[in-house]
């Protein structure tokens, strides 16, 4: 049982938003979804419940947070860690160990349980969660979904009653998201209390008992599951929330283009990292200018490798890529086909926003039709021109990375998961940016797991399976059920 | 330890052999001790014959652990440095002598690297941590050690990510660029990596704190280390070699 009374909190570094006179009560065994735009206080609320505020994040705190009738800050930290456990957003950074068994045992080891007890708990955990097959594996060989299961198992083994999850699906594909959903259902069936902060609402709509809509640090709406499911997309959208159903998003008339337009042509492309083990095989496809194409596929099916190869980072074993009827060997593609990475931090190298574009000017071979100021304007970055790229928000970094590609005269822009962890409004912003790119004659490909974004933005979709293009169609009414099935929706 | 697996029917069948046969590997405590003894043998400047005997023994351990290819590679490399050293004595020449000296230095460190390879390849980090706990090293040190090991693969991933991103932005990690624009190249590699690492480190810290890493209780381990007869044999042989090396060394 979690009870929060009149809690007010503001972070010391005031950039993060806090909570404002928030009160709520979560009975034991309830599964609660926290929804709301970025910065509404979802994460802050989770941090209060597991005591990370004020233990790890400092700020001004008033009011009461209680678990089972005892104040959270009154708990011994060892006891608290056995009450409430947390699964975090990034599956890569929450692991302490390099193998799965050690990771599941990690919390128990820290708390000094006997070896026999640890073995019993690890055993019980993997059986209860149905992940016996994941024991004794390298963490680095797991998929994103499997990593999240290990994260859940690790706190399960400690015997926690309350599972807190902070955007657990934001890095997961459709299959992994469904695995996560099943896992949450198992926990719920065992009577655990579950609190999930999440932007993607769809996969949880039949799982949660209650939805708390947070707004500016307060509970704006407290919906039951039935009330929540009855909400229309318009209403959700007005509150900055993602959709629960997708059919209406289908584009009535996707942008169909003239086949005589400039093209990116791929012919019989094969890529392998190790001899004879082809990750991408016999891919042939023609991309047209003016189309925004979604590349979708489950993890490990080769879509990232295909993108890396198109960008010239990996050399093809066989086949050709040509743009505008000119052959583009892999070295020529570097910089001309430009990848915007999931975390743009890795691709910004200058000490100011404008400097970033100047760096691109040095790299290009011919003059750009746009001045740097025009490009900054295009992506609404003008007011930030002398800021250090590190100080920008995630969305701004992403736009700057795109702008740098623009300044570099890239012909094709590929975006890798541009909307992971974004709320409704920020997702729409990414969509606008992609339209800007299209208007300026760039060819846009986007790798995405985000069904809502795909329907919202793309004209055409390629499904990559087993290293090759399995299907390819316009995102229109006629193909809706097919793509729906691929994303395992209902 | 996981023999009860058989009762579970819903999960895909596991490869039983993988689970039940303990891989042939030395106890982590033995490994640490032997690593120290090897350094003693090679830096006590004693007889070459002792060094060769030590190399043979390390190779045999690797072969026992099923790493015969690695053993052969290291042996060949070791023999190569010795041969080149002898060759450099025959033909005194500035460059050849310099490489000859390098070979001597290499000869001294090859055994440690060779044995470390055997440790890293075959020993689970969990077991190593458990061994360090058993020999009562301070907890802070052990945690630092475990985190370091966990960061290597991450560092490798981040490094390639940044190198590729640089190429795409027209900054090539080439000799020419390293000479002409060294600051740009170094900055471009280091800053993004350090930023990303600091984020990962923060998130890792938070995730560990919620799982009791700073608990005051005595840390225990999932793994149990057991000495086997081979540990005794290995410790005995390397101790004798080390004692001989100290006696005969100058």
Tab-separated table of C-alpha atoms in Angstrom, chain A residues 48-371:
chain	number	residue	atom	x	y	z
A	48	UNK	CA	9.738	9.310	-4.138
A	49	UNK	CA	8.251	5.875	-3.676
A	50	UNK	CA	11.573	4.035	-3.834
A	51	UNK	CA	13.330	6.620	-1.720
A	52	UNK	CA	15.763	7.804	-4.414
A	53	UNK	CA	14.324	11.177	-3.489
A	54	UNK	CA	15.799	12.447	-1.209
A	55	UNK	CA	18.545	9.824	-0.942
A	56	UNK	CA	20.006	10.283	-4.410
A	57	UNK	CA	18.285	13.330	-5.896
A	58	UNK	CA	18.230	16.317	-3.638
A	59	UNK	CA	15.624	19.042	-3.542
A	60	UNK	CA	13.010	20.653	-1.404
A	61	UNK	CA	10.527	18.137	-0.122
A	62	UNK	CA	7.429	18.465	2.034
A	63	UNK	CA	4.475	16.188	2.718
A	64	UNK	CA	4.362	12.488	3.438
A	65	UNK	CA	5.179	9.385	1.450
A	66	UNK	CA	4.290	6.132	3.154
A	67	UNK	CA	4.580	2.477	2.285
A	68	UNK	CA	2.478	0.119	4.444
A	69	UNK	CA	1.836	2.866	6.931
A	70	UNK	CA	5.485	3.738	7.498
A	71	UNK	CA	7.205	6.820	6.130
A	72	UNK	CA	9.619	5.977	3.296
A	73	UNK	CA	12.412	8.048	4.796
A	74	UNK	CA	11.899	6.208	8.081
A	75	UNK	CA	12.745	2.873	6.506
A	76	UNK	CA	16.121	1.264	6.862
A	77	UNK	CA	17.526	1.332	3.311
A	78	UNK	CA	17.930	-2.450	3.269
A	79	UNK	CA	14.288	-2.942	4.210
A	80	UNK	CA	13.143	-0.387	1.671
A	81	UNK	CA	15.017	-2.099	-1.127
A	82	UNK	CA	13.058	-5.250	-0.292
A	83	UNK	CA	9.751	-3.339	-0.365
A	84	UNK	CA	9.984	-1.451	-3.637
A	85	UNK	CA	12.131	-2.191	-6.672
A	86	UNK	CA	12.515	-0.297	-9.911
A	87	UNK	CA	12.907	-1.215	-13.572
A	88	UNK	CA	14.461	1.601	-15.552
A	89	UNK	CA	14.053	2.920	-19.047
A	90	UNK	CA	17.417	2.048	-20.492
A	91	UNK	CA	18.051	-1.690	-20.482
A	92	UNK	CA	21.725	-1.092	-21.173
A	93	UNK	CA	22.654	0.924	-18.143
A	94	UNK	CA	20.865	-0.789	-15.290
A	95	UNK	CA	23.021	-3.890	-15.136
A	96	UNK	CA	25.842	-4.289	-12.730
A	97	UNK	CA	27.052	-7.695	-13.874
A	98	UNK	CA	28.048	-9.240	-17.172
A	99	UNK	CA	26.016	-12.430	-16.831
A	100	UNK	CA	22.339	-12.953	-16.142
A	101	UNK	CA	22.555	-15.271	-13.137
A	102	UNK	CA	24.807	-12.885	-11.214
A	103	UNK	CA	22.491	-10.036	-12.100
A	104	UNK	CA	19.417	-11.821	-10.754
A	105	UNK	CA	21.353	-12.700	-7.584
A	106	UNK	CA	22.874	-9.220	-7.242
A	107	UNK	CA	20.386	-7.672	-4.837
A	108	UNK	CA	20.309	-10.775	-2.630
A	109	UNK	CA	24.105	-10.795	-2.463
A	110	UNK	CA	24.138	-7.165	-1.416
A	111	UNK	CA	21.681	-7.872	1.367
A	112	UNK	CA	23.846	-10.677	2.658
A	113	UNK	CA	21.488	-13.636	2.222
A	114	UNK	CA	23.077	-17.043	2.651
A	115	UNK	CA	24.212	-18.858	-0.459
A	116	UNK	CA	21.488	-21.466	-0.025
A	117	UNK	CA	18.840	-18.772	0.260
A	118	UNK	CA	20.151	-16.943	-2.810
A	119	UNK	CA	20.041	-20.147	-4.845
A	120	UNK	CA	16.509	-20.841	-3.687
A	121	UNK	CA	15.360	-17.343	-4.610
A	122	UNK	CA	17.047	-17.286	-8.010
A	123	UNK	CA	15.527	-20.677	-8.753
A	124	UNK	CA	12.079	-19.591	-7.669
A	125	UNK	CA	12.316	-16.333	-9.581
A	126	UNK	CA	13.217	-17.821	-12.940
A	127	UNK	CA	10.486	-20.405	-12.566
A	128	UNK	CA	7.817	-17.921	-11.546
A	129	UNK	CA	8.714	-15.566	-14.381
A	130	UNK	CA	9.270	-18.311	-16.942
A	131	UNK	CA	12.808	-17.290	-17.857
A	132	UNK	CA	14.781	-20.418	-16.966
A	133	UNK	CA	16.263	-20.341	-20.461
A	134	UNK	CA	17.895	-16.981	-19.776
A	135	UNK	CA	20.117	-18.214	-16.927
A	136	UNK	CA	23.895	-18.192	-17.379
A	137	UNK	CA	23.958	-15.964	-20.423
A	138	UNK	CA	26.015	-12.927	-21.206
A	139	UNK	CA	23.974	-9.784	-20.606
A	140	UNK	CA	25.419	-8.334	-23.780
A	141	UNK	CA	23.928	-11.130	-25.888
A	142	UNK	CA	20.354	-10.474	-24.746
A	143	UNK	CA	17.696	-8.575	-26.666
A	144	UNK	CA	16.192	-5.439	-25.148
A	145	UNK	CA	13.114	-7.357	-24.041
A	146	UNK	CA	15.157	-10.082	-22.383
A	147	UNK	CA	17.198	-7.456	-20.579
A	148	UNK	CA	14.042	-5.940	-19.126
A	149	UNK	CA	12.990	-9.408	-17.942
A	150	UNK	CA	16.302	-9.846	-16.148
A	151	UNK	CA	15.820	-6.415	-14.579
A	152	UNK	CA	12.406	-7.485	-13.323
A	153	UNK	CA	13.797	-10.838	-12.130
A	154	UNK	CA	16.559	-9.122	-10.192
A	155	UNK	CA	14.135	-7.171	-8.033
A	156	UNK	CA	11.688	-10.075	-7.870
A	157	UNK	CA	14.407	-12.212	-6.309
A	158	UNK	CA	14.806	-9.638	-3.552
A	159	UNK	CA	11.171	-10.272	-2.672
A	160	UNK	CA	9.768	-6.813	-3.347
A	161	UNK	CA	6.019	-6.161	-3.144
A	162	UNK	CA	6.005	-3.002	-5.189
A	163	UNK	CA	7.307	-2.947	-8.762
A	164	UNK	CA	8.015	0.502	-10.133
A	165	UNK	CA	8.717	0.796	-13.847
A	166	UNK	CA	9.980	3.907	-15.555
A	167	UNK	CA	9.102	3.801	-19.261
A	168	UNK	CA	10.110	0.159	-19.518
A	169	UNK	CA	9.040	-0.241	-23.154
A	170	UNK	CA	10.672	2.774	-24.731
A	171	UNK	CA	13.541	0.773	-26.226
A	172	UNK	CA	11.552	-2.333	-27.077
A	173	UNK	CA	10.174	-3.695	-30.321
A	174	UNK	CA	6.689	-5.153	-30.743
A	175	UNK	CA	7.598	-8.705	-29.706
A	176	UNK	CA	9.539	-7.538	-26.667
A	177	UNK	CA	6.748	-5.172	-25.652
A	178	UNK	CA	4.313	-8.075	-25.658
A	179	UNK	CA	6.743	-10.134	-23.566
A	180	UNK	CA	6.911	-7.253	-21.137
A	181	UNK	CA	3.126	-7.062	-21.017
A	182	UNK	CA	2.892	-10.780	-20.210
A	183	UNK	CA	5.474	-10.352	-17.490
A	184	UNK	CA	3.467	-7.511	-15.956
A	185	UNK	CA	0.363	-9.698	-16.082
A	186	UNK	CA	2.195	-12.461	-14.209
A	187	UNK	CA	3.291	-10.043	-11.511
A	188	UNK	CA	-0.233	-8.739	-11.252
A	189	UNK	CA	-1.630	-12.267	-10.920
A	190	UNK	CA	0.725	-12.809	-7.994
A	191	UNK	CA	-0.815	-9.824	-6.259
A	192	UNK	CA	2.147	-7.481	-6.607
A	193	UNK	CA	1.566	-3.755	-6.621
A	194	UNK	CA	2.744	-2.282	-9.921
A	195	UNK	CA	3.237	1.358	-10.848
A	196	UNK	CA	4.272	2.039	-14.446
A	197	UNK	CA	5.197	5.414	-15.883
A	198	UNK	CA	4.828	5.170	-19.643
A	199	UNK	CA	4.242	7.122	-22.841
A	200	UNK	CA	3.166	4.191	-24.956
A	201	UNK	CA	-0.227	3.432	-23.525
A	202	UNK	CA	-1.620	0.945	-25.940
A	203	UNK	CA	0.085	-2.222	-24.763
A	204	UNK	CA	-1.092	-1.628	-21.199
A	205	UNK	CA	-4.695	-0.758	-21.812
A	206	UNK	CA	-6.041	-4.189	-20.883
A	207	UNK	CA	-3.563	-4.732	-18.068
A	208	UNK	CA	-3.855	-1.774	-15.735
A	209	UNK	CA	-6.584	-1.293	-13.131
A	210	UNK	CA	-6.249	2.421	-12.939
A	211	UNK	CA	-4.703	5.320	-14.832
A	212	UNK	CA	-3.404	8.428	-13.131
A	213	UNK	CA	-2.986	11.319	-15.485
A	214	UNK	CA	-0.387	13.717	-14.114
A	215	UNK	CA	-0.142	17.305	-15.182
A	216	UNK	CA	2.333	19.845	-13.894
A	217	UNK	CA	3.062	17.839	-10.784
A	218	UNK	CA	-0.534	17.127	-9.862
A	219	UNK	CA	-3.050	14.385	-10.488
A	220	UNK	CA	-5.247	15.841	-13.230
A	221	UNK	CA	-7.365	12.743	-13.786
A	222	UNK	CA	-7.854	9.505	-11.923
A	223	UNK	CA	-9.432	7.082	-14.391
A	224	UNK	CA	-10.557	3.525	-13.821
A	225	UNK	CA	-9.555	1.056	-16.489
A	226	UNK	CA	-13.016	1.222	-18.106
A	227	UNK	CA	-13.103	5.002	-18.126
A	228	UNK	CA	-9.643	5.068	-19.607
A	229	UNK	CA	-10.477	2.687	-22.426
A	230	UNK	CA	-13.499	4.776	-23.329
A	231	UNK	CA	-11.379	7.872	-23.920
A	232	UNK	CA	-11.232	9.033	-27.492
A	233	UNK	CA	-8.014	9.857	-29.279
A	234	UNK	CA	-8.979	13.515	-29.472
A	235	UNK	CA	-9.340	13.688	-25.730
A	236	UNK	CA	-6.092	11.828	-25.142
A	237	UNK	CA	-4.303	14.039	-27.645
A	238	UNK	CA	-5.623	17.177	-25.991
A	239	UNK	CA	-4.037	15.944	-22.779
A	240	UNK	CA	-0.788	15.230	-24.566
A	241	UNK	CA	-1.248	11.467	-24.351
A	242	UNK	CA	-0.540	8.805	-26.926
A	243	UNK	CA	-3.357	6.915	-28.638
A	244	UNK	CA	-5.084	3.749	-27.541
A	245	UNK	CA	-6.301	2.801	-30.981
A	246	UNK	CA	-4.710	3.403	-34.315
A	247	UNK	CA	-7.112	2.903	-37.155
A	248	UNK	CA	-8.033	6.561	-37.502
A	249	UNK	CA	-4.369	7.469	-37.961
A	250	UNK	CA	-4.146	5.806	-41.318
A	251	UNK	CA	-3.396	8.232	-44.030
A	252	UNK	CA	-6.284	8.437	-46.490
A	253	UNK	CA	-3.983	9.278	-49.323
A	254	UNK	CA	-0.367	8.485	-48.734
A	255	UNK	CA	2.075	10.465	-50.762
A	256	UNK	CA	2.389	8.389	-53.909
A	257	UNK	CA	5.217	9.555	-56.061
A	258	UNK	CA	6.151	9.516	-59.661
A	259	UNK	CA	8.575	6.730	-60.386
A	260	UNK	CA	10.613	9.042	-62.621
A	261	UNK	CA	11.704	11.103	-59.630
A	262	UNK	CA	15.173	10.958	-58.184
A	263	UNK	CA	15.742	7.570	-56.725
A	264	UNK	CA	17.859	5.698	-54.289
A	265	UNK	CA	18.298	2.328	-55.830
A	266	UNK	CA	19.512	-0.753	-54.048
A	267	UNK	CA	20.275	-3.833	-56.074
A	268	UNK	CA	20.893	-7.281	-54.668
A	269	UNK	CA	22.616	-6.061	-51.516
A	270	UNK	CA	24.326	-8.604	-49.229
A	271	UNK	CA	26.042	-7.731	-45.963
A	272	UNK	CA	27.839	-9.940	-43.464
A	273	UNK	CA	30.105	-9.357	-40.496
A	274	UNK	CA	31.466	-12.882	-40.472
A	275	UNK	CA	32.182	-14.965	-43.556
A	276	UNK	CA	29.043	-16.483	-45.072
A	277	UNK	CA	26.790	-15.305	-42.245
A	278	UNK	CA	24.641	-12.837	-44.083
A	279	UNK	CA	22.727	-10.399	-41.917
A	280	UNK	CA	21.336	-8.624	-44.952
A	281	UNK	CA	20.656	-10.657	-48.065
A	282	UNK	CA	19.392	-10.005	-51.570
A	283	UNK	CA	17.828	-6.664	-50.720
A	284	UNK	CA	16.645	-4.858	-53.814
A	285	UNK	CA	14.526	-1.786	-53.538
A	286	UNK	CA	13.895	1.596	-55.095
A	287	UNK	CA	13.229	4.573	-52.823
A	288	UNK	CA	11.656	7.654	-54.351
A	289	UNK	CA	12.209	11.228	-53.437
A	290	UNK	CA	9.270	12.761	-51.628
A	291	UNK	CA	8.358	9.588	-49.822
A	292	UNK	CA	8.905	9.031	-46.142
A	293	UNK	CA	9.632	5.351	-45.776
A	294	UNK	CA	9.416	3.403	-42.538
A	295	UNK	CA	11.809	0.498	-42.039
A	296	UNK	CA	10.271	-1.847	-39.540
A	297	UNK	CA	11.266	-5.274	-38.303
A	298	UNK	CA	11.822	-7.078	-35.053
A	299	UNK	CA	15.179	-6.903	-33.337
A	300	UNK	CA	17.939	-8.879	-34.949
A	301	UNK	CA	16.297	-9.105	-38.357
A	302	UNK	CA	18.855	-6.896	-40.056
A	303	UNK	CA	17.268	-3.476	-40.363
A	304	UNK	CA	20.005	-1.689	-38.424
A	305	UNK	CA	22.684	-3.429	-40.452
A	306	UNK	CA	20.908	-2.428	-43.642
A	307	UNK	CA	20.861	1.184	-42.447
A	308	UNK	CA	24.533	1.047	-41.444
A	309	UNK	CA	25.434	-0.346	-44.818
A	310	UNK	CA	23.449	2.333	-46.655
A	311	UNK	CA	25.343	4.958	-44.644
A	312	UNK	CA	28.616	3.428	-45.727
A	313	UNK	CA	29.693	2.333	-42.259
A	314	UNK	CA	29.689	-1.301	-43.256
A	315	UNK	CA	30.879	-2.412	-46.646
A	316	UNK	CA	28.530	-4.583	-48.681
A	317	UNK	CA	29.702	-8.034	-49.715
A	318	UNK	CA	27.744	-7.911	-52.931
A	319	UNK	CA	25.330	-5.642	-54.746
A	320	UNK	CA	25.146	-1.937	-55.490
A	321	UNK	CA	23.606	1.246	-54.193
A	322	UNK	CA	23.043	4.147	-56.544
A	323	UNK	CA	21.559	7.585	-56.125
A	324	UNK	CA	20.143	9.590	-58.974
A	325	UNK	CA	21.584	6.998	-61.387
A	326	UNK	CA	25.110	7.441	-60.035
A	327	UNK	CA	26.767	4.431	-58.507
A	328	UNK	CA	27.636	4.983	-54.836
A	329	UNK	CA	30.300	2.667	-53.459
A	330	UNK	CA	30.394	2.550	-49.667
A	331	UNK	CA	33.045	5.219	-49.184
A	332	UNK	CA	31.094	7.664	-51.285
A	333	UNK	CA	27.965	6.999	-49.270
A	334	UNK	CA	29.561	8.109	-45.994
A	335	UNK	CA	28.121	11.527	-45.265
A	336	UNK	CA	25.887	11.507	-48.337
A	337	UNK	CA	23.530	9.059	-46.778
A	338	UNK	CA	23.330	10.378	-43.271
A	339	UNK	CA	22.258	8.532	-40.141
A	340	UNK	CA	20.661	10.321	-37.218
A	341	UNK	CA	21.418	8.145	-34.219
A	342	UNK	CA	19.033	7.238	-31.459
A	343	UNK	CA	21.068	9.245	-28.977
A	344	UNK	CA	22.406	12.195	-30.921
A	345	UNK	CA	24.983	12.957	-28.202
A	346	UNK	CA	27.425	10.621	-29.940
A	347	UNK	CA	27.368	12.556	-33.180
A	348	UNK	CA	27.789	16.135	-32.007
A	349	UNK	CA	31.389	17.267	-31.820
A	350	UNK	CA	31.539	21.047	-31.713
A	351	UNK	CA	31.324	23.500	-28.843
A	352	UNK	CA	28.372	25.480	-30.167
A	353	UNK	CA	25.270	24.894	-32.249
A	354	UNK	CA	26.532	27.107	-35.062
A	355	UNK	CA	29.979	25.519	-34.809
A	356	UNK	CA	28.348	22.172	-35.397
A	357	UNK	CA	27.080	23.388	-38.765
A	358	UNK	CA	30.443	24.930	-39.620
A	359	UNK	CA	32.044	21.566	-38.979
A	360	UNK	CA	29.642	20.134	-41.530
A	361	UNK	CA	30.579	22.841	-44.040
A	362	UNK	CA	34.199	21.701	-43.847
A	363	UNK	CA	33.156	18.137	-44.580
A	364	UNK	CA	31.055	18.850	-47.669
A	365	UNK	CA	32.425	18.846	-51.155
A	366	UNK	CA	30.155	21.366	-52.839
A	367	UNK	CA	28.253	24.402	-51.642
A	368	UNK	CA	24.948	23.982	-49.945
A	369	UNK	CA	21.912	25.760	-51.351
A	370	UNK	CA	21.192	26.991	-47.826
A	371	UNK	CA	23.121	29.208	-45.476
